[in-house]
Amino acid sequence: MLLYLLLFLASILATSHAGVTTLDDDDVVSRMRHGIGAPAFFFPYQVRLHDHGNFFCGGAIIHKRYILTAAHCLVEKKHKVNKITVTVGTNKLDFKKGTIYKSEKFILHENYTRRAVDLFKDRRKMHNDIALIRVSEDIKFNRDVEPIELVPSDYKYTVGENLLLSGWGLRSINSTSPDHLLMVIGKITNFEECKKSWRKVTTVDNGMICYTGTLQESSCKGDSGGPAVNTKINRLVGIVYGSVDCGAKGHPSVLTRISHYVDWIKRHTESYIHL
């Protein structure tokens, strides 16, 4: 499957870049900023999080009992463990599609912090934005439902590294969620340049990495907690932290850096998972 995935992505990139020459910049941003439809079998590790049936964030299966997501997904609306469900095995946003599992426990990073910034009323300074959800029973794996491996703690991220992100986030600030899973092809950007562009929003620290879409795509509301995978090794390298205004020019999107938290993940799942 990995070879097919790489060939498919290569064809997407070639077609997309060929198309850019016939469009002006505004057309490209309008049509491509928030992804393209994802093939049904490409993201077996992708999950939807729901509260009382209402979708609010993404996540990734890393074990038959554990989902990895962003801490702010669980804290923002004060979600309660017994009200949250995890849906697997579908590209559709329809609550009735896929297999539903109940959450049993939330594990937030102990040093997760969030503080309002006056300059950006809807923005927050968030650090250690990572969390685990333990489901109440084993997730049944098949062609459409599989865990994703994590990169090791000593993994070296490189500028230009190809990433594949997926989610049901908004296409723009004022739009509604798509009914079909979308994907974005991106590349890791220079860390220092990203820190500088985000300085009025939050401090981009060593627990984060930044990316830009190959055609200016970005993460948006609803993508939070979703997976970012290295397309060459098919391993999870990040989870969606956020973006400025769904991809404001000059602001790369930010991910929580998985390698920085591998030891934390091991510590809180050691009776279940060995990385």
XYZ file of C-alpha atoms in Angstrom:
275
model
C 0.000 0.000 0.000
C 2.851 2.386 0.806
C 4.246 2.161 -2.742
C 0.797 2.838 -4.174
C 0.398 5.777 -1.813
C 3.696 7.298 -2.929
C 2.820 6.873 -6.604
C -0.606 8.413 -6.015
C 0.866 11.407 -4.200
C 3.445 11.902 -6.929
C 0.685 12.024 -9.514
C -1.317 14.490 -7.406
C 1.675 16.786 -7.040
C 2.526 16.611 -10.727
C -1.047 17.338 -11.770
C -1.451 20.125 -9.223
C 1.751 21.899 -10.154
C 0.883 21.603 -13.823
C -2.476 23.213 -13.079
C -0.966 26.158 -11.235
C 0.488 27.562 -14.437
C -3.007 28.177 -15.817
C -4.464 29.823 -12.689
C -3.810 33.044 -10.856
C -2.780 32.952 -7.184
C -6.271 33.641 -5.832
C -7.705 30.725 -7.805
C -5.071 28.362 -6.473
C -5.680 29.374 -2.852
C -9.455 29.199 -3.254
C -9.446 25.753 -4.822
C -6.626 24.031 -2.998
C -6.046 25.670 0.381
C -7.864 23.106 2.481
C -7.203 19.847 0.756
C -8.594 17.344 -1.697
C -10.863 14.354 -1.182
C -9.081 11.388 0.393
C -9.409 7.874 -1.109
C -11.357 5.540 1.172
C -8.511 3.217 2.194
C -5.645 5.698 2.556
C -6.117 6.683 6.200
C -7.055 3.591 8.254
C -5.582 5.230 11.372
C -7.765 8.377 11.116
C -10.511 8.812 13.730
C -13.299 11.280 14.435
C -14.071 12.523 17.938
C -17.702 13.251 18.828
C -19.489 14.709 21.842
C -23.181 13.767 21.957
C -22.848 12.941 18.279
C -21.280 16.293 17.363
C -17.917 16.153 15.589
C -15.182 18.341 17.095
C -11.673 16.991 16.388
C -9.523 14.353 14.744
C -7.069 11.835 16.113
C -4.929 8.826 15.214
C -5.079 5.177 16.273
C -1.714 4.171 17.759
C -2.881 0.975 19.497
C -6.028 -1.114 19.813
C -6.898 0.795 22.999
C -5.326 4.232 22.443
C -6.014 7.304 20.335
C -3.530 10.179 20.097
C -4.948 13.696 19.754
C -4.405 17.314 20.835
C -4.979 18.270 24.479
C -6.872 21.428 23.514
C -9.461 19.249 21.765
C -10.484 17.765 25.103
C -10.032 20.853 27.285
C -11.525 23.598 25.106
C -15.192 22.668 25.535
C -14.696 20.842 28.840
C -15.627 17.531 27.259
C -16.531 14.739 29.679
C -15.039 11.282 29.263
C -18.363 9.459 29.331
C -19.801 11.684 26.582
C -16.994 11.266 24.040
C -17.019 8.634 21.307
C -14.343 7.666 18.796
C -15.396 6.717 15.259
C -13.085 4.613 13.076
C -13.174 3.058 9.623
C -14.839 5.758 7.533
C -14.046 8.788 5.402
C -17.527 10.197 5.913
C -18.439 12.756 8.556
C -21.910 11.235 8.947
C -22.251 10.159 12.596
C -23.914 6.914 11.508
C -20.941 5.845 9.371
C -18.027 3.816 10.732
C -17.619 1.903 13.988
C -18.080 3.762 17.262
C -16.103 3.169 20.463
C -16.717 4.749 23.849
C -13.933 6.615 25.619
C -12.839 5.284 29.003
C -10.120 7.715 30.047
C -8.448 10.984 29.010
C -4.726 11.447 29.624
C -3.624 15.067 29.158
C 0.026 16.049 29.234
C 0.825 17.143 32.785
C 2.425 20.370 31.590
C -0.202 21.328 29.060
C -0.739 25.086 29.309
C -3.113 27.490 27.685
C -3.294 31.252 28.156
C -5.285 33.882 26.244
C -3.426 36.481 24.192
C -5.139 39.887 24.152
C -3.857 40.740 20.682
C -5.571 37.677 19.211
C -8.770 37.189 21.208
C -9.459 33.788 19.693
C -5.875 32.589 20.012
C -4.159 30.838 22.876
C -0.634 30.134 23.975
C -0.583 26.372 24.171
C 2.335 24.128 24.998
C 2.592 20.344 25.375
C -0.604 20.116 23.340
C -0.937 16.346 23.335
C -3.358 13.854 24.865
C -4.355 10.205 24.822
C -7.832 8.723 24.802
C -8.222 5.159 26.027
C -11.266 3.444 24.566
C -13.370 1.032 26.584
C -12.732 -2.017 24.387
C -10.223 -3.226 21.829
C -10.542 -1.636 18.398
C -11.035 -4.327 15.763
C -8.486 -3.959 12.977
C -9.117 -4.674 9.295
C -8.299 -3.131 5.901
C -10.048 0.108 6.853
C -8.907 0.287 10.479
C -5.226 0.063 11.435
C -2.858 1.788 13.879
C -0.080 4.092 12.680
C 3.469 3.668 13.983
C 5.218 6.595 15.638
C 8.624 7.973 14.755
C 11.261 7.233 17.436
C 12.334 9.783 20.033
C 15.638 10.397 18.202
C 13.957 11.042 14.851
C 15.540 13.916 12.918
C 13.084 16.205 11.134
C 14.376 17.868 7.968
C 13.257 20.983 6.115
C 11.397 19.936 2.974
C 10.329 16.575 4.403
C 7.045 15.474 2.815
C 3.999 15.167 5.057
C 0.491 13.906 4.476
C -2.260 15.347 6.690
C -5.929 14.415 6.850
C -9.045 15.775 8.523
C -12.591 17.084 8.317
C -11.617 20.679 9.086
C -13.303 23.713 7.570
C -12.260 24.786 4.079
C -12.243 28.411 5.261
C -13.039 30.330 8.449
C -16.721 30.867 7.605
C -17.453 27.548 5.898
C -18.965 24.321 7.237
C -17.201 21.000 7.730
C -16.886 18.852 4.594
C -18.842 15.598 4.550
C -15.797 13.721 3.236
C -12.285 13.366 4.656
C -9.792 15.760 3.057
C -6.035 15.454 2.755
C -3.229 17.972 2.421
C 0.270 17.370 1.092
C 2.805 19.549 2.875
C 6.475 20.069 3.635
C 8.279 20.827 6.887
C 9.451 24.444 6.977
C 12.380 26.204 8.601
C 11.873 26.191 12.372
C 13.366 29.617 13.115
C 11.369 31.305 10.362
C 8.200 29.690 11.680
C 8.936 30.865 15.236
C 9.341 34.400 13.958
C 6.064 34.363 12.000
C 4.131 33.102 15.061
C 5.737 35.366 17.672
C 2.595 37.489 18.201
C 0.398 34.406 18.522
C 2.376 31.929 20.577
C 5.910 30.740 21.227
C 6.756 27.916 18.859
C 8.959 25.645 20.979
C 10.914 22.409 20.585
C 7.741 20.393 21.049
C 6.450 21.710 17.725
C 7.219 21.572 14.008
C 5.830 23.680 11.171
C 4.662 22.906 7.663
C 3.230 24.581 4.598
C 1.002 22.947 2.017
C 2.531 22.432 -1.405
C -0.221 24.668 -2.829
C -0.745 26.875 0.253
C -3.094 24.408 1.946
C -3.442 24.681 5.708
C -5.153 23.185 8.726
C -8.388 24.815 9.905
C -11.000 24.410 12.649
C -11.901 20.735 13.014
C -8.487 19.470 11.879
C -7.027 19.765 15.391
C -5.594 16.552 16.792
C -5.438 14.975 13.347
C -2.428 13.045 12.020
C 0.570 14.215 9.993
C 2.488 11.321 8.462
C 5.876 11.139 6.745
C 5.009 9.748 3.315
C 8.371 8.033 2.861
C 8.358 5.897 6.002
C 4.600 5.939 6.730
C 5.003 6.955 10.370
C 3.280 9.554 12.491
C 5.482 12.636 12.878
C 2.959 15.183 14.178
C -0.589 15.999 15.213
C -2.355 19.195 14.244
C -1.892 22.080 16.693
C -3.329 24.885 14.574
C -2.910 27.699 12.090
C -3.404 31.460 11.916
C -6.796 32.231 10.347
C -6.841 28.897 8.503
C -3.662 29.633 6.616
C -2.927 33.362 6.715
C -0.169 34.265 4.281
C 3.272 34.127 5.862
C 2.195 31.845 8.713
C 3.021 28.131 8.389
C 0.715 25.725 10.212
C 1.990 24.170 13.442
C 2.069 20.535 14.557
C 2.884 18.934 17.883
C 6.213 17.136 17.365
C 5.699 13.419 18.069
C 9.368 12.539 18.658
C 9.453 15.035 21.534
C 6.687 13.104 23.313
C 7.457 9.443 22.576
C 8.741 8.864 26.115
C 5.604 10.508 27.536
C 3.415 8.262 25.381
C 5.349 5.173 26.489
C 5.068 6.151 30.142
C 1.292 6.478 29.995
C 0.616 3.412 27.878
C 3.330 1.031 29.066
C 0.914 -1.693 30.119
C -0.522 -1.727 26.602
C 2.029 -0.522 24.084
C 5.783 -0.849 23.600
C 7.419 1.620 21.201
